[in-house]
Amino acid sequence: MEAIGLLVMLEARSGKEADAEAFLKSAQPLAQDEKATLKWYAIKLGPGKFGIFDTFANEAGRTTHLTGEIAKALTARANELFAVHRRFKSGGPCKHNPKGLNARFLRFVRD
């Protein structure tokens, strides 16, 4: 059952929009290989604006994801591909976010 979600908002550097989109598309197979990642979505929000939303059953799954191959690849290319990131109000700060990314985690509320 999905108990925790992670939302990362990204804005591509000028001239790097296509590279940023291609990078996010290339991450999907990595997400599918992560057993603790229940769902993983890369979202194009507008010109040069992207989001990643993923879900986990527990904190351990989220932590595993944040130290996995996608996080390593994103950290390695973050400064090249992504500029300053939009901030948003929901959720609390994610203490394990890759350098330079605006990451928040959300806890799902169930009836």
Coordinates of N, CA, C and O in Angstrom, one line a residue:
M1 N 0.8 -1.2 0.0 CA 0.0 0.0 0.0 C 0.9 1.2 0.0 O 1.9 1.3 0.7
E2 N 0.5 2.2 -0.8 CA 1.2 3.5 -0.9 C 1.0 4.3 0.4 O -0.2 4.6 0.7
A3 N 2.0 4.6 1.1 CA 1.9 5.4 2.3 C 2.6 6.7 2.2 O 2.3 7.7 2.9
I4 N 3.7 6.8 1.4 CA 4.5 8.0 1.3 C 4.7 8.3 -0.1 O 4.9 7.4 -1.0
G5 N 4.6 9.6 -0.5 CA 4.9 10.1 -1.8 C 6.0 11.1 -1.8 O 6.3 11.7 -0.8
L6 N 6.7 11.2 -2.9 CA 7.8 12.2 -3.0 C 7.5 13.0 -4.3 O 7.3 12.4 -5.4
L7 N 7.5 14.3 -4.2 CA 7.3 15.2 -5.3 C 8.5 16.1 -5.5 O 8.9 16.8 -4.5
V8 N 9.1 16.1 -6.6 CA 10.3 16.9 -6.9 C 9.9 17.8 -8.1 O 9.4 17.3 -9.2
M9 N 10.0 19.1 -8.0 CA 9.7 20.0 -9.1 C 11.0 20.5 -9.7 O 12.0 20.9 -9.0
L10 N 11.1 20.4 -11.0 CA 12.3 20.8 -11.7 C 12.1 21.8 -12.8 O 11.0 21.7 -13.5
E11 N 13.0 22.7 -13.0 CA 12.9 23.6 -14.1 C 14.2 23.5 -14.9 O 15.3 23.7 -14.3
A12 N 14.1 23.2 -16.2 CA 15.3 23.0 -17.0 C 16.1 24.3 -17.2 O 15.4 25.4 -17.3
R13 N 17.4 24.3 -17.3 CA 18.2 25.4 -17.7 C 17.8 25.8 -19.1 O 17.4 25.0 -20.0
S14 N 17.9 27.1 -19.4 CA 17.6 27.6 -20.8 C 18.5 26.8 -21.8 O 19.7 26.7 -21.6
G15 N 17.9 26.3 -22.8 CA 18.6 25.6 -23.8 C 18.8 24.1 -23.5 O 19.3 23.4 -24.4
K16 N 18.4 23.7 -22.3 CA 18.6 22.3 -21.9 C 17.2 21.6 -21.8 O 17.2 20.4 -21.2
E17 N 16.2 22.2 -22.2 CA 14.8 21.6 -22.1 C 14.7 20.2 -22.7 O 14.2 19.3 -22.0
A18 N 15.2 20.0 -23.9 CA 15.1 18.7 -24.5 C 16.0 17.7 -23.8 O 15.6 16.5 -23.7
D19 N 17.1 18.1 -23.4 CA 18.0 17.2 -22.7 C 17.4 16.8 -21.3 O 17.5 15.6 -20.9
A20 N 16.8 17.7 -20.7 CA 16.2 17.4 -19.4 C 15.0 16.4 -19.6 O 14.9 15.4 -18.8
E21 N 14.2 16.6 -20.6 CA 13.1 15.7 -20.9 C 13.6 14.3 -21.2 O 13.1 13.3 -20.7
A22 N 14.6 14.2 -22.0 CA 15.2 13.0 -22.4 C 15.8 12.2 -21.2 O 15.7 11.0 -21.1
F23 N 16.5 13.0 -20.3 CA 17.0 12.4 -19.1 C 15.9 11.8 -18.3 O 16.1 10.7 -17.8
L24 N 14.8 12.5 -18.1 CA 13.7 12.0 -17.2 C 13.1 10.7 -17.9 O 12.8 9.8 -17.2
K25 N 13.0 10.7 -19.2 CA 12.4 9.5 -19.9 C 13.4 8.4 -19.7 O 12.9 7.2 -19.5
S26 N 14.7 8.6 -19.7 CA 15.7 7.5 -19.6 C 15.7 6.9 -18.1 O 16.2 5.8 -17.9
A27 N 15.1 7.6 -17.2 CA 15.1 7.2 -15.8 C 14.0 6.1 -15.5 O 14.0 5.4 -14.5
Q28 N 13.0 6.0 -16.4 CA 11.9 5.1 -16.2 C 12.3 3.7 -16.0 O 11.9 3.0 -15.0
P29 N 13.2 3.1 -16.8 CA 13.6 1.7 -16.6 C 14.3 1.5 -15.2 O 14.2 0.5 -14.6
L30 N 15.0 2.6 -14.8 CA 15.7 2.5 -13.4 C 14.6 2.4 -12.3 O 14.7 1.6 -11.4
A31 N 13.5 3.2 -12.5 CA 12.5 3.2 -11.5 C 11.8 1.8 -11.5 O 11.4 1.3 -10.4
Q32 N 11.6 1.2 -12.6 CA 10.9 -0.1 -12.7 C 11.7 -1.2 -12.1 O 11.2 -2.2 -11.6
D33 N 13.1 -1.0 -12.0 CA 13.9 -2.0 -11.3 C 14.0 -1.8 -9.8 O 14.5 -2.7 -9.1
E34 N 13.4 -0.7 -9.3 CA 13.4 -0.5 -7.8 C 12.2 -1.1 -7.2 O 11.1 -0.7 -7.4
K35 N 12.4 -2.2 -6.5 CA 11.3 -2.9 -5.8 C 10.6 -2.1 -4.8 O 9.4 -2.2 -4.6
A36 N 11.3 -1.2 -4.1 CA 10.6 -0.4 -3.1 C 9.8 0.8 -3.7 O 9.0 1.4 -3.0
T37 N 10.1 1.2 -4.9 CA 9.3 2.3 -5.6 C 8.1 1.7 -6.2 O 8.1 0.9 -7.2
L38 N 6.9 2.0 -5.6 CA 5.7 1.4 -6.1 C 5.2 2.1 -7.4 O 4.7 1.4 -8.3
K39 N 5.3 3.4 -7.5 CA 4.9 4.1 -8.7 C 5.9 5.2 -8.9 O 6.4 5.8 -8.0
W40 N 6.2 5.5 -10.2 CA 7.2 6.6 -10.5 C 6.6 7.3 -11.8 O 6.4 6.6 -12.8
Y41 N 6.5 8.6 -11.7 CA 6.0 9.4 -12.8 C 6.9 10.6 -13.0 O 7.2 11.3 -12.1
A42 N 7.3 10.8 -14.3 CA 7.9 12.0 -14.7 C 6.9 12.8 -15.4 O 6.2 12.2 -16.3
I43 N 6.7 14.1 -15.1 CA 5.6 14.8 -15.6 C 6.1 16.1 -16.3 O 7.0 16.8 -15.7
K44 N 5.7 16.4 -17.5 CA 6.0 17.6 -18.1 C 4.9 18.6 -17.8 O 3.7 18.4 -18.2
L45 N 5.2 19.7 -17.0 CA 4.2 20.6 -16.6 C 4.0 21.8 -17.5 O 3.0 22.5 -17.4
G46 N 5.0 22.0 -18.3 CA 5.0 23.1 -19.3 C 6.3 23.3 -19.9 O 7.2 22.5 -19.7
P47 N 6.5 24.3 -20.7 CA 7.8 24.5 -21.4 C 9.0 24.6 -20.3 O 9.0 25.5 -19.5
G48 N 9.8 23.6 -20.3 CA 11.0 23.5 -19.4 C 10.7 23.2 -18.0 O 11.6 23.3 -17.2
K49 N 9.4 22.9 -17.7 CA 9.0 22.6 -16.3 C 8.6 21.2 -16.2 O 7.7 20.7 -16.9
F50 N 9.2 20.5 -15.2 CA 8.9 19.1 -15.0 C 8.7 18.8 -13.5 O 9.1 19.5 -12.6
G51 N 8.1 17.6 -13.3 CA 8.0 17.1 -12.0 C 8.2 15.6 -12.0 O 8.1 14.9 -13.0
I52 N 8.6 15.1 -10.8 CA 8.7 13.7 -10.6 C 7.9 13.4 -9.4 O 8.0 14.0 -8.3
F53 N 7.0 12.4 -9.5 CA 6.2 12.0 -8.4 C 6.3 10.5 -8.2 O 6.2 9.7 -9.2
D54 N 6.7 10.0 -7.1 CA 6.8 8.6 -6.8 C 6.2 8.2 -5.5 O 6.1 9.1 -4.6
T55 N 5.9 6.9 -5.3 CA 5.2 6.5 -4.1 C 5.9 5.3 -3.5 O 6.6 4.5 -4.3
F56 N 5.8 5.1 -2.2 CA 6.5 4.1 -1.4 C 5.5 3.5 -0.3 O 4.7 4.3 0.1
A57 N 5.8 2.3 0.1 CA 5.0 1.7 1.1 C 5.4 2.3 2.5 O 4.6 2.3 3.4
N58 N 6.7 2.7 2.6 CA 7.2 3.1 3.9 C 8.4 4.0 3.7 O 8.9 4.2 2.6
E59 N 8.9 4.5 4.8 CA 10.1 5.4 4.8 C 11.3 4.7 4.3 O 12.1 5.3 3.6
A60 N 11.4 3.4 4.6 CA 12.6 2.7 4.2 C 12.7 2.6 2.7 O 13.7 2.7 2.1
G61 N 11.5 2.4 2.0 CA 11.4 2.4 0.6 C 11.8 3.7 0.0 O 12.5 3.8 -1.0
R62 N 11.4 4.8 0.6 CA 11.7 6.2 0.1 C 13.2 6.4 0.2 O 13.9 6.9 -0.7
T63 N 13.8 6.0 1.4 CA 15.2 6.2 1.6 C 16.0 5.4 0.6 O 17.0 5.9 0.1
T64 N 15.6 4.2 0.3 CA 16.3 3.3 -0.6 C 16.3 4.0 -2.0 O 17.3 4.0 -2.7
H65 N 15.1 4.5 -2.4 CA 15.0 5.2 -3.7 C 15.9 6.4 -3.7 O 16.6 6.7 -4.7
L66 N 16.0 7.2 -2.6 CA 16.8 8.4 -2.6 C 18.3 8.2 -2.6 O 19.1 9.1 -2.7
T67 N 18.7 6.9 -2.4 CA 20.1 6.6 -2.5 C 20.4 5.7 -3.6 O 21.5 5.1 -3.7
G68 N 19.4 5.5 -4.5 CA 19.5 4.5 -5.6 C 20.1 5.2 -6.9 O 20.6 6.3 -6.9
E69 N 19.9 4.4 -8.0 CA 20.5 4.8 -9.2 C 19.9 6.1 -9.8 O 20.6 6.9 -10.4
I70 N 18.6 6.3 -9.7 CA 18.0 7.5 -10.2 C 18.5 8.7 -9.5 O 18.9 9.7 -10.1
A71 N 18.6 8.7 -8.2 CA 19.1 9.8 -7.4 C 20.6 10.1 -7.7 O 20.9 11.2 -7.9
K72 N 21.3 9.0 -7.9 CA 22.8 9.2 -8.3 C 22.9 9.9 -9.7 O 23.7 10.8 -9.8
A73 N 22.1 9.4 -10.6 CA 22.1 10.0 -12.0 C 21.6 11.5 -11.9 O 22.2 12.4 -12.6
L74 N 20.6 11.7 -11.2 CA 20.0 13.1 -11.1 C 21.0 14.0 -10.4 O 21.2 15.1 -10.9
T75 N 21.6 13.6 -9.4 CA 22.6 14.4 -8.7 C 23.8 14.7 -9.6 O 24.3 15.8 -9.6
A76 N 24.2 13.7 -10.4 CA 25.4 13.9 -11.3 C 25.1 14.9 -12.4 O 26.0 15.7 -12.8
R77 N 23.8 15.1 -12.8 CA 23.5 15.9 -13.9 C 22.6 17.1 -13.5 O 22.3 17.9 -14.4
A78 N 22.3 17.3 -12.2 CA 21.4 18.4 -11.8 C 21.9 19.7 -12.2 O 21.1 20.5 -12.8
N79 N 23.1 20.1 -11.9 CA 23.6 21.4 -12.3 C 23.7 21.7 -13.8 O 23.5 22.8 -14.2
E80 N 23.9 20.6 -14.5 CA 24.0 20.8 -16.0 C 22.6 21.0 -16.6 O 22.4 21.8 -17.5
L81 N 21.6 20.3 -16.1 CA 20.3 20.3 -16.7 C 19.2 21.2 -16.1 O 18.4 21.7 -16.8
F82 N 19.3 21.4 -14.8 CA 18.3 22.0 -14.1 C 18.7 23.3 -13.4 O 19.8 23.4 -12.9
A83 N 17.8 24.3 -13.5 CA 18.0 25.6 -12.9 C 17.3 25.7 -11.5 O 17.0 24.7 -10.9
V84 N 17.1 26.9 -11.0 CA 16.4 27.1 -9.7 C 15.0 26.5 -9.8 O 14.4 26.6 -10.9
H85 N 14.6 25.8 -8.8 CA 13.3 25.1 -8.8 C 12.2 25.8 -8.1 O 12.5 26.5 -7.1
R86 N 11.0 25.7 -8.6 CA 9.9 26.3 -8.0 C 9.6 25.7 -6.6 O 9.8 24.6 -6.4
R87 N 9.2 26.6 -5.8 CA 8.8 26.1 -4.4 C 7.3 25.9 -4.4 O 6.6 26.5 -5.1
F88 N 6.9 25.0 -3.5 CA 5.4 24.8 -3.3 C 5.1 24.6 -1.8 O 6.1 24.4 -1.1
K89 N 3.9 24.7 -1.5 CA 3.5 24.8 -0.1 C 3.2 23.5 0.6 O 3.4 23.4 1.8
S90 N 2.7 22.5 -0.1 CA 2.3 21.2 0.6 C 3.5 20.4 1.0 O 4.5 20.4 0.3
G91 N 3.4 19.6 2.0 CA 4.4 18.7 2.4 C 5.5 19.3 3.2 O 5.5 20.5 3.4
G92 N 6.4 18.5 3.8 CA 7.5 19.0 4.6 C 8.8 18.8 3.8 O 8.8 18.1 2.9
P93 N 9.9 19.4 4.3 CA 11.2 19.2 3.6 C 11.6 17.7 3.6 O 11.4 17.0 4.6
C94 N 12.2 17.3 2.5 CA 12.8 16.0 2.4 C 14.3 16.1 2.8 O 15.0 16.8 2.2
K95 N 14.7 15.4 3.9 CA 16.0 15.5 4.4 C 17.1 14.8 3.5 O 18.2 15.0 3.7
H96 N 16.6 13.9 2.6 CA 17.6 13.2 1.8 C 17.6 13.6 0.4 O 17.9 12.8 -0.5
N97 N 17.2 14.9 0.1 CA 17.1 15.2 -1.3 C 18.5 15.5 -2.0 O 19.4 16.0 -1.3
P98 N 18.7 15.1 -3.3 CA 19.9 15.4 -3.9 C 20.2 16.9 -3.9 O 19.3 17.7 -4.0
K99 N 21.5 17.2 -3.9 CA 22.0 18.6 -3.9 C 21.3 19.5 -5.0 O 21.3 19.1 -6.1
G100 N 20.7 20.6 -4.6 CA 20.2 21.6 -5.5 C 18.8 21.3 -6.0 O 18.2 22.0 -6.8
L101 N 18.1 20.2 -5.4 CA 16.8 19.9 -5.9 C 15.8 20.3 -4.8 O 16.0 20.2 -3.6
N102 N 14.6 20.8 -5.2 CA 13.6 21.2 -4.3 C 12.7 19.9 -4.1 O 11.8 19.7 -5.0
A103 N 12.9 19.1 -3.1 CA 12.1 17.9 -2.9 C 11.3 18.0 -1.7 O 11.7 18.6 -0.7
R104 N 10.1 17.5 -1.7 CA 9.2 17.5 -0.6 C 8.6 16.1 -0.5 O 8.5 15.4 -1.5
F105 N 8.3 15.6 0.7 CA 7.6 14.4 0.8 C 6.2 14.6 1.3 O 5.9 15.5 2.1
L106 N 5.3 13.7 0.9 CA 3.9 13.8 1.2 C 3.5 12.5 1.9 O 3.9 11.4 1.5
R107 N 2.7 12.5 2.9 CA 2.2 11.3 3.5 C 0.7 11.3 3.1 O 0.0 12.3 3.2
F108 N 0.3 10.1 2.6 CA -1.1 10.0 2.1 C -2.0 9.8 3.3 O -1.7 9.1 4.2
V109 N -3.1 10.4 3.2 CA -4.2 10.3 4.3 C -5.2 9.4 3.7 O -5.7 9.5 2.7
R110 N -5.5 8.3 4.5 CA -6.5 7.3 4.2 C -7.7 7.5 5.1 O -7.6 7.8 6.3
D111 N -8.9 7.2 4.6 CA -10.1 7.2 5.4 C -10.1 6.1 6.4 O -9.6 5.0 6.2

